[in-house]
Amino acid sequence: MSTTDPTAAARDEQRIAEYAHPERLVTTAWVREHGGDPGVVIVESDEDVLLYETGHLPGAVKLDWHTELNDEVTRDYVDGERLAQLLSEKGISREDTIVLYGDRSNWWAAYALWVLSLFGHPDVRLMDGGRDKWIAEGGELTREKPQRERAEYPVVQRDDATLRAFLPQVRELIGQVPLVDVRSPQEYSGERTHMPDYPDEGAMRGGHIPTAASVPWGKAVAEDGTFRPRAELEALYLDEAGLGDAEDVVVYCRIGERSSHTWFVLTHLLGLDTVRNYDGSWTEWGNAVAVPVTVGSEPGEVATR
Amino acid sequence: MSLPQELASIAEDFNALSEQERLQLLLEFSDGLPELPERYADADLEQVVECQSPVFLAVEVDDDAAHTVGVFVTAPRESPTTRGFAGVLVEGLHGLPAEQVLAVPDDFPSTLGLTRAVSPLRLRGMTALLGRIKRRVRAATDAATDAAAEH
């Protein structure tokens, strides 16, 4: 049995109602009530590829970012044909409401949500607080895998123009639109370039893209893993990071996963018009030849060329 | 370099399975990872920073003729993949002579058939863990050799 405090649940509902697009977020209580409804698919997406197998929400399907949403050869996401095959096998149709949740305050769930958004899946949401909140409330976990009937997910072309940014575009956008670096302060300053013994996973150069504001992704999340209230997020991003009434924003991190989380906040919780995730992020920029880099804790100037 | 018998048979077991079943086997290793012995309850163990989650490692090398190696690893329950990697290495290496541990090829993790099921990036955590274990064993046996030379 779950142990949710009814007043806390009501507070969560109220907080969510204040976001720009409250329909993109559901509470754990909502999942308990509607997780098994026809047309609703609960999907777990984690950093740890085995976490789902250790126990997941009853009826939840697994979607792994590394092994399922990435193309095996090219550094890119799967194409429309592969996505259709993948979701059909998992018993997910284009009309379904997909509710994603996962570990680490929904990093990877937000990443999966962003990728599904590239394909324009109409109704895809996050479970606020993710896996940890569900467990903290005493929610049931099971190792039993659901047997969903195969669905017919259509082949939809991926739209890389609207929600995604590539290196040449970002380069042109320096000084034109706000950039947000969501990595840790040490990665932003350049103090940390790569992890020991992993030169090839990191970058040749440390620092950040000139003019980028530093807002580590986790600042958007409260202690219980839920998103902070809208007013706090506005103070953080619109005021402190200076996004103000920007119409176009680019976010990035190391490979695009933490910045998907921030993309979700800016797009769905604050309602900014055009937010693009630069998924090449620092593992591309920090290895690219002759791109401008700023070190230290200040955003830096527009590079003169 | 050659593979100790126990590790070779673990690799055989993995490769005999379908990719989905390989994850299940890794989960069994994760579930079965032995608890740390009492003497390490409060010890400050080594954190393998390359792993995506905290992993704590202790390596003991006996001063018997074979320099028998003891491998003790722990990782949180929320990090089952790391626990699974640790479980494979503990089962495959614990109790072997140092010489055999040092002879394990550094790319052993890539022979388990897990590269696609787990992703190459994640598999690096296991390579790093194996590297740490071998480094500890090498340091301990070098120290023992030096000490012997002084006598």
Tab-separated table of C-alpha atoms in Angstrom:
chain	number	residue	atom	x	y	z
A	1	MET	CA	0.000	0.000	0.000
A	2	SER	CA	1.103	3.486	-0.705
A	3	THR	CA	1.592	5.973	2.065
A	4	THR	CA	0.976	9.260	0.289
A	5	ASP	CA	-0.098	12.058	2.528
A	6	PRO	CA	-3.335	13.463	1.010
A	7	THR	CA	-2.364	17.086	1.684
A	8	ALA	CA	1.025	16.549	0.036
A	9	ALA	CA	-0.741	15.022	-2.960
A	10	ALA	CA	-3.059	18.032	-3.168
A	11	ARG	CA	-0.075	20.376	-2.981
A	12	ASP	CA	1.568	18.473	-5.844
A	13	GLU	CA	-1.595	18.781	-7.935
A	14	GLN	CA	-1.741	22.488	-7.284
A	15	ARG	CA	1.924	23.027	-8.113
A	16	ILE	CA	1.554	21.122	-11.369
A	17	ALA	CA	-1.556	23.106	-12.334
A	18	GLU	CA	0.551	26.268	-12.305
A	19	TYR	CA	2.997	25.110	-14.966
A	20	ALA	CA	2.594	26.305	-18.547
A	21	HIS	CA	1.676	22.815	-19.795
A	22	PRO	CA	0.448	20.876	-16.770
A	23	GLU	CA	-0.763	18.061	-19.042
A	24	ARG	CA	2.879	17.031	-19.521
A	25	LEU	CA	3.296	15.960	-15.911
A	26	VAL	CA	1.425	13.437	-13.793
A	27	THR	CA	1.751	12.637	-10.105
A	28	THR	CA	2.545	9.250	-8.628
A	29	ALA	CA	-1.029	9.279	-7.289
A	30	TRP	CA	-2.351	9.688	-10.837
A	31	VAL	CA	-0.303	6.692	-11.969
A	32	ARG	CA	-1.631	4.577	-9.094
A	33	GLU	CA	-5.137	5.413	-10.217
A	34	HIS	CA	-4.775	5.465	-14.009
A	35	GLY	CA	-1.629	3.455	-14.752
A	36	GLY	CA	-3.726	0.506	-15.888
A	37	ASP	CA	-6.283	2.467	-17.924
A	38	PRO	CA	-6.681	1.517	-21.577
A	39	GLY	CA	-4.672	3.925	-23.734
A	40	VAL	CA	-2.151	4.631	-20.958
A	41	VAL	CA	1.322	3.069	-21.130
A	42	ILE	CA	3.748	3.472	-18.242
A	43	VAL	CA	7.341	3.383	-19.475
A	44	GLU	CA	10.503	3.182	-17.374
A	45	SER	CA	13.722	4.675	-18.730
A	46	ASP	CA	16.826	4.575	-16.537
A	47	GLU	CA	20.501	5.279	-16.504
A	48	ASP	CA	21.075	1.779	-15.177
A	49	VAL	CA	20.125	-0.779	-17.828
A	50	LEU	CA	19.225	-3.428	-15.219
A	51	LEU	CA	17.239	-1.306	-12.812
A	52	TYR	CA	13.920	-2.115	-14.489
A	53	GLU	CA	14.681	-5.831	-14.103
A	54	THR	CA	15.199	-5.450	-10.342
A	55	GLY	CA	11.596	-4.290	-10.028
A	56	HIS	CA	9.393	-1.772	-11.821
A	57	LEU	CA	5.937	-0.257	-11.595
A	58	PRO	CA	3.238	-2.853	-12.243
A	59	GLY	CA	2.519	-2.952	-15.963
A	60	ALA	CA	5.457	-0.715	-16.883
A	61	VAL	CA	7.349	-1.295	-20.118
A	62	LYS	CA	11.114	-0.725	-20.385
A	63	LEU	CA	12.671	1.705	-22.844
A	64	ASP	CA	16.436	1.950	-22.707
A	65	TRP	CA	18.027	5.087	-24.064
A	66	HIS	CA	21.479	3.701	-24.845
A	67	THR	CA	20.522	0.442	-26.472
A	68	GLU	CA	17.122	1.221	-27.999
A	69	LEU	CA	16.831	4.886	-28.942
A	70	ASN	CA	20.336	5.286	-30.366
A	71	ASP	CA	21.377	4.159	-33.793
A	72	GLU	CA	23.953	1.407	-33.462
A	73	VAL	CA	26.317	2.755	-36.077
A	74	THR	CA	25.922	6.497	-36.497
A	75	ARG	CA	25.989	8.821	-33.492
A	76	ASP	CA	22.324	9.660	-33.915
A	77	TYR	CA	18.884	8.529	-32.822
A	78	VAL	CA	16.950	5.736	-34.470
A	79	ASP	CA	14.974	6.616	-37.586
A	80	GLY	CA	11.217	6.492	-38.092
A	81	GLU	CA	11.227	2.875	-39.297
A	82	ARG	CA	13.189	1.623	-36.320
A	83	LEU	CA	11.112	3.625	-33.836
A	84	ALA	CA	7.911	2.251	-35.338
A	85	GLN	CA	9.265	-1.290	-35.014
A	86	LEU	CA	10.465	-0.674	-31.437
A	87	LEU	CA	7.248	0.864	-30.120
A	88	SER	CA	5.054	-1.630	-31.991
A	89	GLU	CA	6.926	-4.500	-30.329
A	90	LYS	CA	6.412	-2.877	-26.950
A	91	GLY	CA	2.688	-2.595	-27.621
A	92	ILE	CA	2.652	1.202	-27.818
A	93	SER	CA	0.512	2.969	-30.391
A	94	ARG	CA	0.574	6.558	-31.626
A	95	GLU	CA	-2.706	7.269	-29.804
A	96	ASP	CA	-1.448	6.073	-26.420
A	97	THR	CA	-0.642	8.352	-23.517
A	98	ILE	CA	2.964	7.523	-22.682
A	99	VAL	CA	3.955	8.233	-19.079
A	100	LEU	CA	7.722	8.052	-18.593
A	101	TYR	CA	9.546	7.715	-15.304
A	102	GLY	CA	13.020	6.699	-14.243
A	103	ASP	CA	15.973	6.969	-11.921
A	104	ARG	CA	18.022	10.098	-11.141
A	105	SER	CA	15.068	12.481	-10.968
A	106	ASN	CA	13.922	11.460	-14.440
A	107	TRP	CA	17.089	12.412	-16.388
A	108	TRP	CA	16.818	9.520	-18.760
A	109	ALA	CA	13.049	9.559	-18.765
A	110	ALA	CA	13.256	13.200	-19.897
A	111	TYR	CA	15.777	12.171	-22.531
A	112	ALA	CA	13.433	9.490	-23.846
A	113	LEU	CA	10.583	11.993	-23.750
A	114	TRP	CA	12.618	14.441	-25.820
A	115	VAL	CA	13.487	11.771	-28.390
A	116	LEU	CA	9.831	10.744	-28.646
A	117	SER	CA	9.037	14.439	-29.110
A	118	LEU	CA	11.386	14.534	-32.115
A	119	PHE	CA	8.931	12.078	-33.639
A	120	GLY	CA	6.021	14.210	-32.495
A	121	HIS	CA	4.373	11.594	-30.289
A	122	PRO	CA	1.271	13.569	-29.332
A	123	ASP	CA	0.789	12.654	-25.681
A	124	VAL	CA	3.944	11.930	-23.742
A	125	ARG	CA	4.356	12.859	-20.078
A	126	LEU	CA	6.673	12.466	-17.105
A	127	MET	CA	5.747	11.052	-13.733
A	128	ASP	CA	6.862	13.822	-11.380
A	129	GLY	CA	9.504	12.642	-8.932
A	130	GLY	CA	10.299	9.529	-10.932
A	131	ARG	CA	11.131	6.101	-9.620
A	132	ASP	CA	12.535	7.305	-6.309
A	133	LYS	CA	9.364	9.126	-5.289
A	134	TRP	CA	7.260	6.082	-6.142
A	135	ILE	CA	9.507	3.929	-3.949
A	136	ALA	CA	9.637	6.520	-1.144
A	137	GLU	CA	5.846	6.408	-1.003
A	138	GLY	CA	5.919	2.657	-0.620
A	139	GLY	CA	4.663	2.068	-4.148
A	140	GLU	CA	4.568	-1.470	-5.432
A	141	LEU	CA	7.411	-2.812	-7.576
A	142	THR	CA	7.304	-6.053	-9.482
A	143	ARG	CA	9.685	-8.131	-11.561
A	144	GLU	CA	6.812	-9.437	-13.620
A	145	LYS	CA	7.037	-8.198	-17.195
A	146	PRO	CA	3.777	-7.087	-18.761
A	147	GLN	CA	2.532	-8.984	-21.794
A	148	ARG	CA	1.219	-6.252	-24.052
A	149	GLU	CA	-0.240	-7.041	-27.422
A	150	ARG	CA	1.785	-5.870	-30.373
A	151	ALA	CA	0.669	-2.471	-31.662
A	152	GLU	CA	0.977	-0.806	-35.052
A	153	TYR	CA	3.026	2.320	-34.483
A	154	PRO	CA	3.235	4.255	-37.772
A	155	VAL	CA	6.500	5.257	-39.429
A	156	VAL	CA	6.914	8.949	-38.666
A	157	GLN	CA	9.866	10.956	-39.908
A	158	ARG	CA	11.998	12.451	-37.176
A	159	ASP	CA	11.927	16.248	-37.108
A	160	ASP	CA	15.453	17.457	-36.353
A	161	ALA	CA	14.720	21.104	-37.114
A	162	THR	CA	12.438	22.151	-34.289
A	163	LEU	CA	13.679	20.723	-31.000
A	164	ARG	CA	17.242	19.825	-31.896
A	165	ALA	CA	20.336	21.923	-32.591
A	166	PHE	CA	23.530	20.899	-34.387
A	167	LEU	CA	27.033	22.256	-33.958
A	168	PRO	CA	27.114	24.572	-37.017
A	169	GLN	CA	23.833	26.144	-35.927
A	170	VAL	CA	24.977	26.605	-32.357
A	171	ARG	CA	28.145	28.226	-33.624
A	172	GLU	CA	26.110	30.756	-35.581
A	173	LEU	CA	23.796	31.326	-32.635
A	174	ILE	CA	26.525	32.431	-30.198
A	175	GLY	CA	25.652	35.948	-29.190
A	176	GLN	CA	22.297	35.710	-30.986
A	177	VAL	CA	20.283	33.570	-28.594
A	178	PRO	CA	20.809	32.533	-24.973
A	179	LEU	CA	22.693	29.281	-24.427
A	180	VAL	CA	22.331	27.300	-21.214
A	181	ASP	CA	25.020	24.911	-20.008
A	182	VAL	CA	23.440	22.481	-17.537
A	183	ARG	CA	26.599	20.599	-16.503
A	184	SER	CA	28.298	20.874	-13.119
A	185	PRO	CA	30.202	24.109	-12.304
A	186	GLN	CA	33.514	22.197	-12.630
A	187	GLU	CA	32.673	21.039	-16.130
A	188	TYR	CA	31.487	24.540	-17.052
A	189	SER	CA	34.673	26.220	-15.883
A	190	GLY	CA	36.878	23.672	-17.585
A	191	GLU	CA	38.411	22.481	-14.345
A	192	ARG	CA	37.202	19.003	-15.206
A	193	THR	CA	37.560	17.735	-18.773
A	194	HIS	CA	37.174	14.008	-18.562
A	195	MET	CA	36.979	11.215	-16.079
A	196	PRO	CA	40.215	9.406	-15.162
A	197	ASP	CA	41.006	6.458	-17.460
A	198	TYR	CA	38.337	7.634	-19.917
A	199	PRO	CA	39.930	10.059	-22.309
A	200	ASP	CA	37.753	8.894	-25.190
A	201	GLU	CA	34.526	9.425	-23.294
A	202	GLY	CA	35.415	13.007	-22.496
A	203	ALA	CA	36.691	15.940	-24.421
A	204	MET	CA	40.005	17.292	-25.694
A	205	ARG	CA	39.238	20.711	-24.279
A	206	GLY	CA	37.473	21.857	-21.123
A	207	GLY	CA	35.244	24.870	-20.626
A	208	HIS	CA	31.976	26.008	-22.152
A	209	ILE	CA	30.492	27.582	-25.256
A	210	PRO	CA	31.074	31.357	-25.068
A	211	THR	CA	28.091	33.313	-23.647
A	212	ALA	CA	26.412	30.196	-22.180
A	213	ALA	CA	24.822	30.669	-18.772
A	214	SER	CA	25.565	28.011	-16.168
A	215	VAL	CA	22.474	26.431	-14.611
A	216	PRO	CA	23.211	22.890	-13.404
A	217	TRP	CA	20.180	20.761	-14.291
A	218	GLY	CA	19.544	19.643	-10.712
A	219	LYS	CA	18.595	23.140	-9.639
A	220	ALA	CA	15.195	22.538	-11.215
A	221	VAL	CA	14.504	19.659	-8.862
A	222	ALA	CA	13.379	19.640	-5.225
A	223	GLU	CA	14.691	17.214	-2.621
A	224	ASP	CA	11.979	14.659	-3.300
A	225	GLY	CA	12.858	14.614	-7.003
A	226	THR	CA	9.796	16.608	-8.108
A	227	PHE	CA	10.105	19.800	-10.106
A	228	ARG	CA	10.345	23.078	-8.206
A	229	PRO	CA	7.309	25.373	-8.287
A	230	ARG	CA	6.888	27.572	-11.346
A	231	ALA	CA	7.790	30.798	-9.528
A	232	GLU	CA	11.121	29.327	-8.396
A	233	LEU	CA	11.891	28.032	-11.878
A	234	GLU	CA	11.099	31.423	-13.370
A	235	ALA	CA	13.426	33.129	-10.902
A	236	LEU	CA	16.160	30.622	-11.739
A	237	TYR	CA	15.945	30.610	-15.531
A	238	LEU	CA	14.221	33.819	-16.599
A	239	ASP	CA	15.854	36.154	-14.073
A	240	GLU	CA	19.130	34.658	-12.840
A	241	ALA	CA	20.125	32.955	-16.088
A	242	GLY	CA	18.763	35.886	-18.069
A	243	LEU	CA	16.499	33.974	-20.447
A	244	GLY	CA	13.823	36.624	-19.858
A	245	ASP	CA	11.489	36.694	-22.838
A	246	ALA	CA	13.907	34.947	-25.175
A	247	GLU	CA	12.105	33.323	-28.082
A	248	ASP	CA	14.845	30.881	-28.888
A	249	VAL	CA	17.071	29.053	-26.393
A	250	VAL	CA	19.661	26.301	-26.811
A	251	VAL	CA	20.525	23.948	-23.950
A	252	TYR	CA	23.400	21.475	-23.790
A	253	CYS	CA	25.363	19.228	-21.415
A	254	ARG	CA	27.764	16.376	-22.182
A	255	ILE	CA	25.718	14.068	-24.385
A	256	GLY	CA	22.330	15.733	-24.202
A	257	GLU	CA	20.676	13.790	-21.390
A	258	ARG	CA	20.804	16.317	-18.554
A	259	SER	CA	19.907	19.071	-21.005
A	260	SER	CA	16.793	17.119	-22.039
A	261	HIS	CA	15.685	17.513	-18.458
A	262	THR	CA	16.225	21.289	-18.654
A	263	TRP	CA	14.597	21.315	-22.106
A	264	PHE	CA	11.515	19.779	-20.484
A	265	VAL	CA	11.496	22.448	-17.771
A	266	LEU	CA	11.836	25.356	-20.180
A	267	THR	CA	9.429	23.983	-22.781
A	268	HIS	CA	6.679	22.359	-20.780
A	269	LEU	CA	6.865	23.887	-17.319
A	270	LEU	CA	7.755	27.471	-18.266
A	271	GLY	CA	6.241	27.459	-21.755
A	272	LEU	CA	9.148	28.994	-23.681
A	273	ASP	CA	8.439	29.005	-27.424
A	274	THR	CA	11.477	27.478	-29.022
A	275	VAL	CA	13.941	25.532	-26.940
A	276	ARG	CA	16.425	23.343	-28.757
A	277	ASN	CA	18.595	20.661	-27.223
A	278	TYR	CA	22.124	20.541	-28.625
A	279	ASP	CA	22.635	16.826	-28.064
A	280	GLY	CA	26.143	16.801	-29.547
A	281	SER	CA	26.907	18.814	-26.433
A	282	TRP	CA	30.338	18.953	-24.862
A	283	THR	CA	31.468	15.551	-26.148
A	284	GLU	CA	31.201	17.111	-29.601
A	285	TRP	CA	32.046	20.760	-28.943
A	286	GLY	CA	34.987	19.969	-26.691
A	287	ASN	CA	36.479	17.796	-29.433
A	288	ALA	CA	35.688	19.989	-32.422
A	289	VAL	CA	38.525	21.825	-34.131
A	290	ALA	CA	38.624	25.632	-34.083
A	291	VAL	CA	35.356	26.247	-32.245
A	292	PRO	CA	35.488	28.979	-29.595
A	293	VAL	CA	35.748	27.914	-25.958
A	294	THR	CA	35.534	29.950	-22.764
A	295	VAL	CA	37.170	28.770	-19.535
A	296	GLY	CA	36.355	29.938	-16.029
A	297	SER	CA	33.121	30.721	-14.265
A	298	GLU	CA	32.072	33.700	-16.435
A	299	PRO	CA	29.934	33.200	-19.563
A	300	GLY	CA	32.496	34.928	-21.782
A	301	GLU	CA	32.283	37.110	-24.854
A	302	VAL	CA	31.207	36.506	-28.407
A	303	ALA	CA	34.304	35.326	-30.247
A	304	THR	CA	35.492	37.661	-32.976
A	305	ARG	CA	36.318	35.827	-36.147
B	1	MET	CA	47.256	-13.931	-21.530
B	2	SER	CA	44.827	-16.646	-20.619
B	3	LEU	CA	41.499	-16.701	-18.898
B	4	PRO	CA	41.105	-18.455	-15.527
B	5	GLN	CA	38.688	-21.374	-15.713
B	6	GLU	CA	35.956	-19.748	-13.640
B	7	LEU	CA	35.879	-16.578	-15.760
B	8	ALA	CA	35.980	-18.598	-18.958
B	9	SER	CA	32.942	-20.565	-17.901
B	10	ILE	CA	31.079	-17.361	-16.923
B	11	ALA	CA	31.819	-15.969	-20.383
B	12	GLU	CA	30.604	-19.219	-21.923
B	13	ASP	CA	27.378	-19.039	-19.932
B	14	PHE	CA	26.670	-15.497	-21.090
B	15	ASN	CA	27.419	-16.223	-24.723
B	16	ALA	CA	25.147	-19.266	-24.767
B	17	LEU	CA	22.135	-17.041	-24.018
B	18	SER	CA	20.013	-14.632	-26.052
B	19	GLU	CA	20.699	-10.959	-25.436
B	20	GLN	CA	17.630	-10.534	-23.253
B	21	GLU	CA	18.605	-13.576	-21.197
B	22	ARG	CA	22.116	-12.202	-20.767
B	23	LEU	CA	20.628	-9.261	-18.892
B	24	GLN	CA	18.767	-11.716	-16.680
B	25	LEU	CA	22.002	-13.549	-15.931
B	26	LEU	CA	23.693	-10.250	-15.112
B	27	LEU	CA	20.776	-9.545	-12.760
B	28	GLU	CA	21.467	-12.868	-11.031
B	29	PHE	CA	25.074	-11.827	-10.478
B	30	SER	CA	23.800	-8.505	-9.183
B	31	ASP	CA	21.382	-10.179	-6.767
B	32	GLY	CA	24.036	-12.647	-5.664
B	33	LEU	CA	26.869	-10.203	-5.011
B	34	PRO	CA	28.187	-11.233	-1.578
B	35	GLU	CA	27.976	-8.760	1.305
B	36	LEU	CA	31.281	-7.252	2.401
B	37	PRO	CA	32.944	-9.141	5.265
B	38	GLU	CA	32.485	-7.628	8.721
B	39	ARG	CA	36.035	-6.262	8.799
B	40	TYR	CA	35.170	-3.822	6.011
B	41	ALA	CA	31.970	-2.567	7.606
B	42	ASP	CA	33.419	0.832	8.486
B	43	ALA	CA	36.451	0.851	6.216
B	44	ASP	CA	36.989	3.603	3.739
B	45	LEU	CA	37.124	1.646	0.531
B	46	GLU	CA	38.224	2.740	-2.897
B	47	GLN	CA	35.666	4.453	-5.062
B	48	VAL	CA	35.906	3.547	-8.724
B	49	VAL	CA	35.086	6.938	-10.148
B	50	GLU	CA	34.750	5.694	-13.727
B	51	CYS	CA	31.675	3.724	-12.820
B	52	GLN	CA	28.469	5.677	-13.105
B	53	SER	CA	27.651	4.900	-9.505
B	54	PRO	CA	29.692	4.585	-6.330
B	55	VAL	CA	31.521	1.286	-6.180
B	56	PHE	CA	33.710	0.328	-3.303
B	57	LEU	CA	36.526	-2.083	-3.773
B	58	ALA	CA	38.978	-3.866	-1.488
B	59	VAL	CA	41.623	-6.283	-2.714
B	60	GLU	CA	43.589	-8.563	-0.402
B	61	VAL	CA	46.672	-10.493	-1.429
B	62	ASP	CA	47.738	-13.257	0.975
B	63	ASP	CA	51.388	-13.783	1.763
B	64	ASP	CA	51.159	-17.473	0.881
B	65	ALA	CA	53.293	-18.872	-1.933
B	66	ALA	CA	50.575	-18.338	-4.561
B	67	HIS	CA	49.690	-14.830	-3.312
B	68	THR	CA	46.009	-15.777	-3.170
B	69	VAL	CA	43.788	-12.870	-4.059
B	70	GLY	CA	40.638	-11.819	-2.217
B	71	VAL	CA	38.279	-9.452	-4.044
B	72	PHE	CA	35.558	-7.572	-2.162
B	73	VAL	CA	33.257	-5.175	-3.966
B	74	THR	CA	30.053	-3.474	-3.066
B	75	ALA	CA	27.689	-1.120	-4.875
B	76	PRO	CA	24.248	0.215	-4.025
B	77	ARG	CA	21.117	-1.801	-4.793
B	78	GLU	CA	20.024	1.033	-7.097
B	79	SER	CA	23.013	0.284	-9.309
B	80	PRO	CA	22.299	-3.291	-10.355
B	81	THR	CA	24.433	-3.157	-13.508
B	82	THR	CA	27.501	-2.190	-11.522
B	83	ARG	CA	26.651	-4.834	-8.938
B	84	GLY	CA	26.328	-7.368	-11.742
B	85	PHE	CA	29.757	-6.458	-13.125
B	86	ALA	CA	31.172	-6.713	-9.618
B	87	GLY	CA	29.455	-10.068	-9.110
B	88	VAL	CA	31.041	-11.514	-12.247
B	89	LEU	CA	34.508	-10.348	-11.234
B	90	VAL	CA	34.199	-11.485	-7.613
B	91	GLU	CA	32.978	-14.917	-8.641
B	92	GLY	CA	35.609	-15.188	-11.343
B	93	LEU	CA	38.644	-13.840	-9.485
B	94	HIS	CA	38.205	-14.318	-5.732
B	95	GLY	CA	40.548	-16.979	-4.388
B	96	LEU	CA	42.784	-17.179	-7.454
B	97	PRO	CA	46.581	-16.893	-7.315
B	98	ALA	CA	47.774	-13.358	-8.109
B	99	GLU	CA	49.503	-14.544	-11.255
B	100	GLN	CA	46.206	-15.754	-12.747
B	101	VAL	CA	44.391	-12.542	-11.853
B	102	LEU	CA	47.092	-10.484	-13.534
B	103	ALA	CA	46.863	-12.687	-16.633
B	104	VAL	CA	43.193	-11.839	-17.242
B	105	PRO	CA	43.022	-9.878	-20.495
B	106	ASP	CA	41.987	-6.255	-19.944
B	107	ASP	CA	39.270	-6.614	-22.574
B	108	PHE	CA	37.605	-9.560	-20.797
B	109	PRO	CA	34.357	-7.569	-20.288
B	110	SER	CA	33.934	-7.225	-24.042
B	111	THR	CA	33.957	-11.013	-24.453
B	112	LEU	CA	30.786	-11.539	-22.397
B	113	GLY	CA	28.462	-10.733	-25.279
B	114	LEU	CA	26.989	-7.855	-23.297
B	115	THR	CA	28.169	-5.017	-25.517
B	116	ARG	CA	24.848	-4.621	-27.315
B	117	ALA	CA	22.611	-5.571	-24.406
B	118	VAL	CA	24.264	-3.151	-22.001
B	119	SER	CA	25.886	-0.597	-24.375
B	120	PRO	CA	29.626	-0.077	-24.851
B	121	LEU	CA	29.609	3.032	-22.668
B	122	ARG	CA	28.211	1.179	-19.671
B	123	LEU	CA	30.516	-1.776	-20.202
B	124	ARG	CA	33.457	0.535	-19.605
B	125	GLY	CA	32.538	0.525	-15.931
B	126	MET	CA	33.406	-3.154	-15.793
B	127	THR	CA	36.662	-2.663	-17.677
B	128	ALA	CA	37.591	0.039	-15.183
B	129	LEU	CA	36.751	-2.203	-12.247
B	130	LEU	CA	38.870	-5.029	-13.633
B	131	GLY	CA	41.698	-2.552	-14.205
B	132	ARG	CA	41.499	-1.372	-10.596
B	133	ILE	CA	41.553	-4.907	-9.244
B	134	LYS	CA	44.591	-5.842	-11.332
B	135	ARG	CA	46.386	-2.650	-10.345
B	136	ARG	CA	45.829	-3.407	-6.659
B	137	VAL	CA	47.051	-6.974	-7.063
B	138	ARG	CA	50.108	-5.831	-8.979
B	139	ALA	CA	50.971	-3.240	-6.346
B	140	ALA	CA	50.614	-5.806	-3.552
B	141	THR	CA	52.699	-8.474	-5.269
B	142	ASP	CA	55.374	-5.921	-6.216
B	143	ALA	CA	55.541	-4.816	-2.585
B	144	ALA	CA	55.843	-8.463	-1.470
B	145	THR	CA	58.630	-9.084	-3.972
B	146	ASP	CA	60.460	-5.958	-2.824
B	147	ALA	CA	60.099	-7.000	0.811
B	148	ALA	CA	61.445	-10.467	0.001
B	149	ALA	CA	64.401	-8.947	-1.825
B	150	GLU	CA	65.299	-6.929	1.251
B	151	HIS	CA	65.626	-10.015	3.418
